[in-house]
Amino acid sequence: MKNLNDMTDEQLALSYIDGNNRAFDLLLSRNQSKLYSYILFVVHDRDLADDVFQETFVKVISKLQAGRYTACGKFSAWLMRIAHNVIMDWYRESKADRIVEPTADNDLSNLSGEGLCESNIENQYVNSQVMCDVRRIMDSLPAPQREVVYMRFYQQMSFKEISETTNVSINTALGRMRYAIMNMRRLAKQHHVALQLDC
């Protein structure tokens, strides 16, 4: 029998379905930090993040035990999709602000998560400050826009992966990114924050 530590997340999930509880413990330890960071980034509240995290894993366990998982994609993407749905359920229940839907011709496919320049120490300090300012501005975005920015730039997910994870069309994901960028530029201008990295 294959050692659990040598198994992929997908194999561990199937092993748990077959009754191996240690496989689930390993799955949890491998994924909990990344998942919790994502949830906390979106909801901005530690108590709520704890609740969402726990509810996500309750749903994961029940779906696995009900045989509603197939290893046809990354386990982590399946996990993120469940967490996203739990967060959206919470927002619906608390009547959160509605998002602005994108226009039909959004195309932000040329964006990438790369972009920090190699530079001298002074430029590194300036770039570090810029990234800190960007993070602060991101925190003020509506949750759906903040979520897309986080997935795209911090987790390097493609817009296709973002759309699948958040259960929206690619155009909606692109639109949310477009509005996030517009809002970030507006906020940067209002607060006289430079968002230009020095090379």
PDB file of C-alpha atoms in Angstrom:
ATOM      1  CA  MET A   1       0.000   0.000   0.000  1.00  0.00           C
ATOM      2  CA  LYS A   2       1.236   3.491  -0.889  1.00  0.00           C
ATOM      3  CA  ASN A   3       2.496   5.704   1.963  1.00  0.00           C
ATOM      4  CA  LEU A   4      -0.014   8.509   2.712  1.00  0.00           C
ATOM      5  CA  ASN A   5       2.701  11.168   2.556  1.00  0.00           C
ATOM      6  CA  ASP A   6       3.489  10.122  -1.025  1.00  0.00           C
ATOM      7  CA  MET A   7      -0.137  10.486  -2.151  1.00  0.00           C
ATOM      8  CA  THR A   8      -1.525  13.499  -3.972  1.00  0.00           C
ATOM      9  CA  ASP A   9      -4.413  15.393  -2.385  1.00  0.00           C
ATOM     10  CA  GLU A  10      -6.734  13.763  -4.873  1.00  0.00           C
ATOM     11  CA  GLN A  11      -5.546  10.279  -3.877  1.00  0.00           C
ATOM     12  CA  LEU A  12      -5.895  11.174  -0.197  1.00  0.00           C
ATOM     13  CA  ALA A  13      -9.493  12.277  -0.769  1.00  0.00           C
ATOM     14  CA  LEU A  14     -10.295   8.953  -2.442  1.00  0.00           C
ATOM     15  CA  SER A  15      -8.516   7.093   0.368  1.00  0.00           C
ATOM     16  CA  TYR A  16     -10.661   8.942   2.918  1.00  0.00           C
ATOM     17  CA  ILE A  17     -13.783   8.000   0.955  1.00  0.00           C
ATOM     18  CA  ASP A  18     -12.594   4.387   1.267  1.00  0.00           C
ATOM     19  CA  GLY A  19     -12.505   4.784   5.052  1.00  0.00           C
ATOM     20  CA  ASN A  20      -8.976   5.956   5.866  1.00  0.00           C
ATOM     21  CA  ASN A  21      -9.447   8.782   8.412  1.00  0.00           C
ATOM     22  CA  ARG A  22      -5.696   9.485   8.566  1.00  0.00           C
ATOM     23  CA  ALA A  23      -5.876  10.463   4.898  1.00  0.00           C
ATOM     24  CA  PHE A  24      -8.302  13.247   5.791  1.00  0.00           C
ATOM     25  CA  ASP A  25      -6.061  14.484   8.614  1.00  0.00           C
ATOM     26  CA  LEU A  26      -3.213  14.838   6.132  1.00  0.00           C
ATOM     27  CA  LEU A  27      -5.496  16.553   3.593  1.00  0.00           C
ATOM     28  CA  LEU A  28      -6.529  19.053   6.262  1.00  0.00           C
ATOM     29  CA  SER A  29      -2.964  19.790   7.349  1.00  0.00           C
ATOM     30  CA  ARG A  30      -1.837  20.303   3.741  1.00  0.00           C
ATOM     31  CA  ASN A  31      -4.657  22.691   2.838  1.00  0.00           C
ATOM     32  CA  GLN A  32      -5.741  24.510   5.979  1.00  0.00           C
ATOM     33  CA  SER A  33      -3.250  27.399   5.911  1.00  0.00           C
ATOM     34  CA  LYS A  34      -3.862  28.392   2.280  1.00  0.00           C
ATOM     35  CA  LEU A  35      -7.624  27.986   2.623  1.00  0.00           C
ATOM     36  CA  TYR A  36      -7.831  29.957   5.869  1.00  0.00           C
ATOM     37  CA  SER A  37      -5.716  32.783   4.383  1.00  0.00           C
ATOM     38  CA  TYR A  38      -8.085  32.967   1.414  1.00  0.00           C
ATOM     39  CA  ILE A  39     -11.198  33.024   3.627  1.00  0.00           C
ATOM     40  CA  LEU A  40      -9.772  35.654   5.984  1.00  0.00           C
ATOM     41  CA  PHE A  41      -8.709  37.828   3.064  1.00  0.00           C
ATOM     42  CA  VAL A  42     -12.240  37.790   1.664  1.00  0.00           C
ATOM     43  CA  VAL A  43     -14.285  38.182   4.866  1.00  0.00           C
ATOM     44  CA  HIS A  44     -11.934  40.450   6.883  1.00  0.00           C
ATOM     45  CA  ASP A  45     -13.041  39.087  10.244  1.00  0.00           C
ATOM     46  CA  ARG A  46     -11.213  36.371  12.207  1.00  0.00           C
ATOM     47  CA  ASP A  47     -14.310  35.056  13.997  1.00  0.00           C
ATOM     48  CA  LEU A  48     -16.243  34.854  10.747  1.00  0.00           C
ATOM     49  CA  ALA A  49     -13.220  33.300   8.991  1.00  0.00           C
ATOM     50  CA  ASP A  50     -13.084  30.630  11.711  1.00  0.00           C
ATOM     51  CA  ASP A  51     -16.795  29.896  11.220  1.00  0.00           C
ATOM     52  CA  VAL A  52     -16.508  29.773   7.426  1.00  0.00           C
ATOM     53  CA  PHE A  53     -13.415  27.566   7.649  1.00  0.00           C
ATOM     54  CA  GLN A  54     -15.182  25.095   9.942  1.00  0.00           C
ATOM     55  CA  GLU A  55     -18.350  25.094   7.861  1.00  0.00           C
ATOM     56  CA  THR A  56     -16.289  24.531   4.721  1.00  0.00           C
ATOM     57  CA  PHE A  57     -14.671  21.421   6.194  1.00  0.00           C
ATOM     58  CA  VAL A  58     -18.008  20.140   7.494  1.00  0.00           C
ATOM     59  CA  LYS A  59     -19.318  20.412   3.927  1.00  0.00           C
ATOM     60  CA  VAL A  60     -16.151  18.797   2.542  1.00  0.00           C
ATOM     61  CA  ILE A  61     -16.524  15.834   4.907  1.00  0.00           C
ATOM     62  CA  SER A  62     -20.215  15.382   4.115  1.00  0.00           C
ATOM     63  CA  LYS A  63     -19.596  15.622   0.346  1.00  0.00           C
ATOM     64  CA  LEU A  64     -16.715  13.135   0.533  1.00  0.00           C
ATOM     65  CA  GLN A  65     -18.742  10.710   2.657  1.00  0.00           C
ATOM     66  CA  ALA A  66     -21.680  11.048   0.277  1.00  0.00           C
ATOM     67  CA  GLY A  67     -19.375  10.151  -2.639  1.00  0.00           C
ATOM     68  CA  ARG A  68     -19.803  13.590  -4.247  1.00  0.00           C
ATOM     69  CA  TYR A  69     -16.134  13.969  -5.138  1.00  0.00           C
ATOM     70  CA  THR A  70     -14.340  12.689  -8.210  1.00  0.00           C
ATOM     71  CA  ALA A  71     -10.621  13.184  -8.777  1.00  0.00           C
ATOM     72  CA  CYS A  72     -11.112  14.927 -12.127  1.00  0.00           C
ATOM     73  CA  GLY A  73      -9.431  18.187 -11.100  1.00  0.00           C
ATOM     74  CA  LYS A  74      -7.302  19.636  -8.346  1.00  0.00           C
ATOM     75  CA  PHE A  75      -8.606  18.909  -4.855  1.00  0.00           C
ATOM     76  CA  SER A  76      -7.541  22.418  -3.776  1.00  0.00           C
ATOM     77  CA  ALA A  77      -9.735  24.000  -6.483  1.00  0.00           C
ATOM     78  CA  TRP A  78     -12.691  21.872  -5.346  1.00  0.00           C
ATOM     79  CA  LEU A  79     -12.007  22.942  -1.761  1.00  0.00           C
ATOM     80  CA  MET A  80     -11.808  26.640  -2.715  1.00  0.00           C
ATOM     81  CA  ARG A  81     -15.089  26.357  -4.614  1.00  0.00           C
ATOM     82  CA  ILE A  82     -16.807  24.994  -1.499  1.00  0.00           C
ATOM     83  CA  ALA A  83     -15.309  27.787   0.648  1.00  0.00           C
ATOM     84  CA  HIS A  84     -16.401  30.368  -1.916  1.00  0.00           C
ATOM     85  CA  ASN A  85     -19.964  29.021  -1.823  1.00  0.00           C
ATOM     86  CA  VAL A  86     -20.009  29.139   1.999  1.00  0.00           C
ATOM     87  CA  ILE A  87     -18.800  32.759   1.909  1.00  0.00           C
ATOM     88  CA  MET A  88     -21.405  33.708  -0.699  1.00  0.00           C
ATOM     89  CA  ASP A  89     -24.144  32.038   1.369  1.00  0.00           C
ATOM     90  CA  TRP A  90     -23.050  34.128   4.340  1.00  0.00           C
ATOM     91  CA  TYR A  91     -23.108  37.324   2.263  1.00  0.00           C
ATOM     92  CA  ARG A  92     -26.560  36.515   0.929  1.00  0.00           C
ATOM     93  CA  GLU A  93     -27.831  35.929   4.446  1.00  0.00           C
ATOM     94  CA  SER A  94     -26.355  39.202   5.694  1.00  0.00           C
ATOM     95  CA  LYS A  95     -27.664  41.098   2.665  1.00  0.00           C
ATOM     96  CA  ALA A  96     -24.266  42.343   1.591  1.00  0.00           C
ATOM     97  CA  ASP A  97     -23.887  44.974  -1.116  1.00  0.00           C
ATOM     98  CA  ARG A  98     -24.600  43.778  -4.607  1.00  0.00           C
ATOM     99  CA  ILE A  99     -21.748  43.683  -7.071  1.00  0.00           C
ATOM    100  CA  VAL A 100     -21.584  45.614 -10.316  1.00  0.00           C
ATOM    101  CA  GLU A 101     -21.760  43.262 -13.281  1.00  0.00           C
ATOM    102  CA  PRO A 102     -19.253  43.660 -16.106  1.00  0.00           C
ATOM    103  CA  THR A 103     -19.945  44.983 -19.551  1.00  0.00           C
ATOM    104  CA  ALA A 104     -19.915  42.594 -22.496  1.00  0.00           C
ATOM    105  CA  ASP A 105     -16.484  43.522 -23.895  1.00  0.00           C
ATOM    106  CA  ASN A 106     -14.244  43.062 -20.833  1.00  0.00           C
ATOM    107  CA  ASP A 107     -10.884  41.592 -21.708  1.00  0.00           C
ATOM    108  CA  LEU A 108      -8.162  41.634 -19.108  1.00  0.00           C
ATOM    109  CA  SER A 109      -6.404  38.482 -20.307  1.00  0.00           C
ATOM    110  CA  ASN A 110      -3.088  40.313 -20.601  1.00  0.00           C
ATOM    111  CA  LEU A 111      -2.819  40.806 -16.828  1.00  0.00           C
ATOM    112  CA  SER A 112      -0.367  38.655 -14.937  1.00  0.00           C
ATOM    113  CA  GLY A 113       0.689  38.101 -11.362  1.00  0.00           C
ATOM    114  CA  GLU A 114       4.295  38.922 -12.218  1.00  0.00           C
ATOM    115  CA  GLY A 115       5.741  42.364 -11.997  1.00  0.00           C
ATOM    116  CA  LEU A 116       8.145  42.964  -9.138  1.00  0.00           C
ATOM    117  CA  CYS A 117      11.345  44.364 -10.598  1.00  0.00           C
ATOM    118  CA  GLU A 118      14.901  43.552  -9.642  1.00  0.00           C
ATOM    119  CA  SER A 119      16.256  46.734  -8.151  1.00  0.00           C
ATOM    120  CA  ASN A 120      18.552  48.418  -5.709  1.00  0.00           C
ATOM    121  CA  ILE A 121      17.769  48.656  -1.981  1.00  0.00           C
ATOM    122  CA  GLU A 122      16.083  52.064  -2.241  1.00  0.00           C
ATOM    123  CA  ASN A 123      13.795  50.833  -5.013  1.00  0.00           C
ATOM    124  CA  GLN A 124      13.070  47.667  -3.051  1.00  0.00           C
ATOM    125  CA  TYR A 125      11.953  49.822  -0.123  1.00  0.00           C
ATOM    126  CA  VAL A 126       9.748  51.954  -2.401  1.00  0.00           C
ATOM    127  CA  ASN A 127       8.295  48.827  -4.023  1.00  0.00           C
ATOM    128  CA  SER A 128       7.620  47.306  -0.614  1.00  0.00           C
ATOM    129  CA  GLN A 129       5.738  50.453   0.412  1.00  0.00           C
ATOM    130  CA  VAL A 130       3.778  50.439  -2.844  1.00  0.00           C
ATOM    131  CA  MET A 131       2.767  46.801  -2.301  1.00  0.00           C
ATOM    132  CA  CYS A 132       1.720  47.665   1.267  1.00  0.00           C
ATOM    133  CA  ASP A 133      -0.417  50.536  -0.078  1.00  0.00           C
ATOM    134  CA  VAL A 134      -1.905  48.239  -2.729  1.00  0.00           C
ATOM    135  CA  ARG A 135      -2.850  45.714  -0.049  1.00  0.00           C
ATOM    136  CA  ARG A 136      -4.504  48.438   2.036  1.00  0.00           C
ATOM    137  CA  ILE A 137      -6.475  49.688  -0.982  1.00  0.00           C
ATOM    138  CA  MET A 138      -7.465  46.112  -1.870  1.00  0.00           C
ATOM    139  CA  ASP A 139      -8.874  45.707   1.632  1.00  0.00           C
ATOM    140  CA  SER A 140     -11.419  48.440   0.919  1.00  0.00           C
ATOM    141  CA  LEU A 141     -12.780  46.771  -2.247  1.00  0.00           C
ATOM    142  CA  PRO A 142     -16.163  44.978  -2.195  1.00  0.00           C
ATOM    143  CA  ALA A 143     -15.665  41.299  -1.337  1.00  0.00           C
ATOM    144  CA  PRO A 144     -16.336  39.855  -4.842  1.00  0.00           C
ATOM    145  CA  GLN A 145     -13.761  42.211  -6.394  1.00  0.00           C
ATOM    146  CA  ARG A 146     -11.228  41.641  -3.596  1.00  0.00           C
ATOM    147  CA  GLU A 147     -11.650  37.885  -4.031  1.00  0.00           C
ATOM    148  CA  VAL A 148     -10.865  37.985  -7.770  1.00  0.00           C
ATOM    149  CA  VAL A 149      -7.811  40.205  -7.246  1.00  0.00           C
ATOM    150  CA  TYR A 150      -6.553  37.871  -4.509  1.00  0.00           C
ATOM    151  CA  MET A 151      -7.030  34.749  -6.641  1.00  0.00           C
ATOM    152  CA  ARG A 152      -5.403  36.339  -9.693  1.00  0.00           C
ATOM    153  CA  PHE A 153      -2.392  38.067  -8.150  1.00  0.00           C
ATOM    154  CA  TYR A 154      -1.718  36.195  -4.918  1.00  0.00           C
ATOM    155  CA  GLN A 155      -2.627  32.671  -6.035  1.00  0.00           C
ATOM    156  CA  GLN A 156      -1.782  33.078  -9.748  1.00  0.00           C
ATOM    157  CA  MET A 157      -5.098  31.535 -10.823  1.00  0.00           C
ATOM    158  CA  SER A 158      -6.230  31.958 -14.424  1.00  0.00           C
ATOM    159  CA  PHE A 159      -9.553  33.675 -15.129  1.00  0.00           C
ATOM    160  CA  LYS A 160     -10.903  30.292 -16.184  1.00  0.00           C
ATOM    161  CA  GLU A 161      -9.964  28.833 -12.784  1.00  0.00           C
ATOM    162  CA  ILE A 162     -11.401  31.882 -11.012  1.00  0.00           C
ATOM    163  CA  SER A 163     -14.680  31.578 -12.901  1.00  0.00           C
ATOM    164  CA  GLU A 164     -14.944  27.864 -12.072  1.00  0.00           C
ATOM    165  CA  THR A 165     -14.064  28.420  -8.403  1.00  0.00           C
ATOM    166  CA  THR A 166     -16.505  31.297  -7.928  1.00  0.00           C
ATOM    167  CA  ASN A 167     -19.263  29.797 -10.104  1.00  0.00           C
ATOM    168  CA  VAL A 168     -19.495  32.790 -12.442  1.00  0.00           C
ATOM    169  CA  SER A 169     -18.779  33.259 -16.133  1.00  0.00           C
ATOM    170  CA  ILE A 170     -15.312  34.275 -17.269  1.00  0.00           C
ATOM    171  CA  ASN A 171     -16.786  37.623 -18.364  1.00  0.00           C
ATOM    172  CA  THR A 172     -18.115  38.216 -14.844  1.00  0.00           C
ATOM    173  CA  ALA A 173     -14.709  37.362 -13.336  1.00  0.00           C
ATOM    174  CA  LEU A 174     -13.039  39.706 -15.848  1.00  0.00           C
ATOM    175  CA  GLY A 175     -15.595  42.403 -15.068  1.00  0.00           C
ATOM    176  CA  ARG A 176     -14.975  42.113 -11.346  1.00  0.00           C
ATOM    177  CA  MET A 177     -11.254  42.486 -11.987  1.00  0.00           C
ATOM    178  CA  ARG A 178     -11.878  45.499 -14.221  1.00  0.00           C
ATOM    179  CA  TYR A 179     -14.022  47.214 -11.592  1.00  0.00           C
ATOM    180  CA  ALA A 180     -11.510  46.304  -8.879  1.00  0.00           C
ATOM    181  CA  ILE A 181      -8.713  47.964 -10.858  1.00  0.00           C
ATOM    182  CA  MET A 182     -10.874  51.028 -11.541  1.00  0.00           C
ATOM    183  CA  ASN A 183     -11.781  51.282  -7.849  1.00  0.00           C
ATOM    184  CA  MET A 184      -8.162  50.822  -6.779  1.00  0.00           C
ATOM    185  CA  ARG A 185      -7.032  53.588  -9.155  1.00  0.00           C
ATOM    186  CA  ARG A 186      -9.769  55.902  -7.853  1.00  0.00           C
ATOM    187  CA  LEU A 187      -8.866  55.181  -4.218  1.00  0.00           C
ATOM    188  CA  ALA A 188      -5.158  55.639  -4.941  1.00  0.00           C
ATOM    189  CA  LYS A 189      -5.875  59.027  -6.538  1.00  0.00           C
ATOM    190  CA  GLN A 190      -8.120  60.118  -3.647  1.00  0.00           C
ATOM    191  CA  HIS A 191      -5.462  59.213  -1.088  1.00  0.00           C
ATOM    192  CA  HIS A 192      -2.508  60.438  -3.203  1.00  0.00           C
ATOM    193  CA  VAL A 193      -0.940  56.968  -3.300  1.00  0.00           C
ATOM    194  CA  ALA A 194       1.532  56.111  -6.061  1.00  0.00           C
ATOM    195  CA  LEU A 195       1.000  52.613  -7.420  1.00  0.00           C
ATOM    196  CA  GLN A 196       4.026  52.620  -9.732  1.00  0.00           C
ATOM    197  CA  LEU A 197       6.795  50.126  -8.984  1.00  0.00           C
ATOM    198  CA  ASP A 198      10.374  51.347  -9.449  1.00  0.00           C
ATOM    199  CA  CYS A 199      12.702  49.130 -11.474  1.00  0.00           C
TER     200      CYS A 199
END
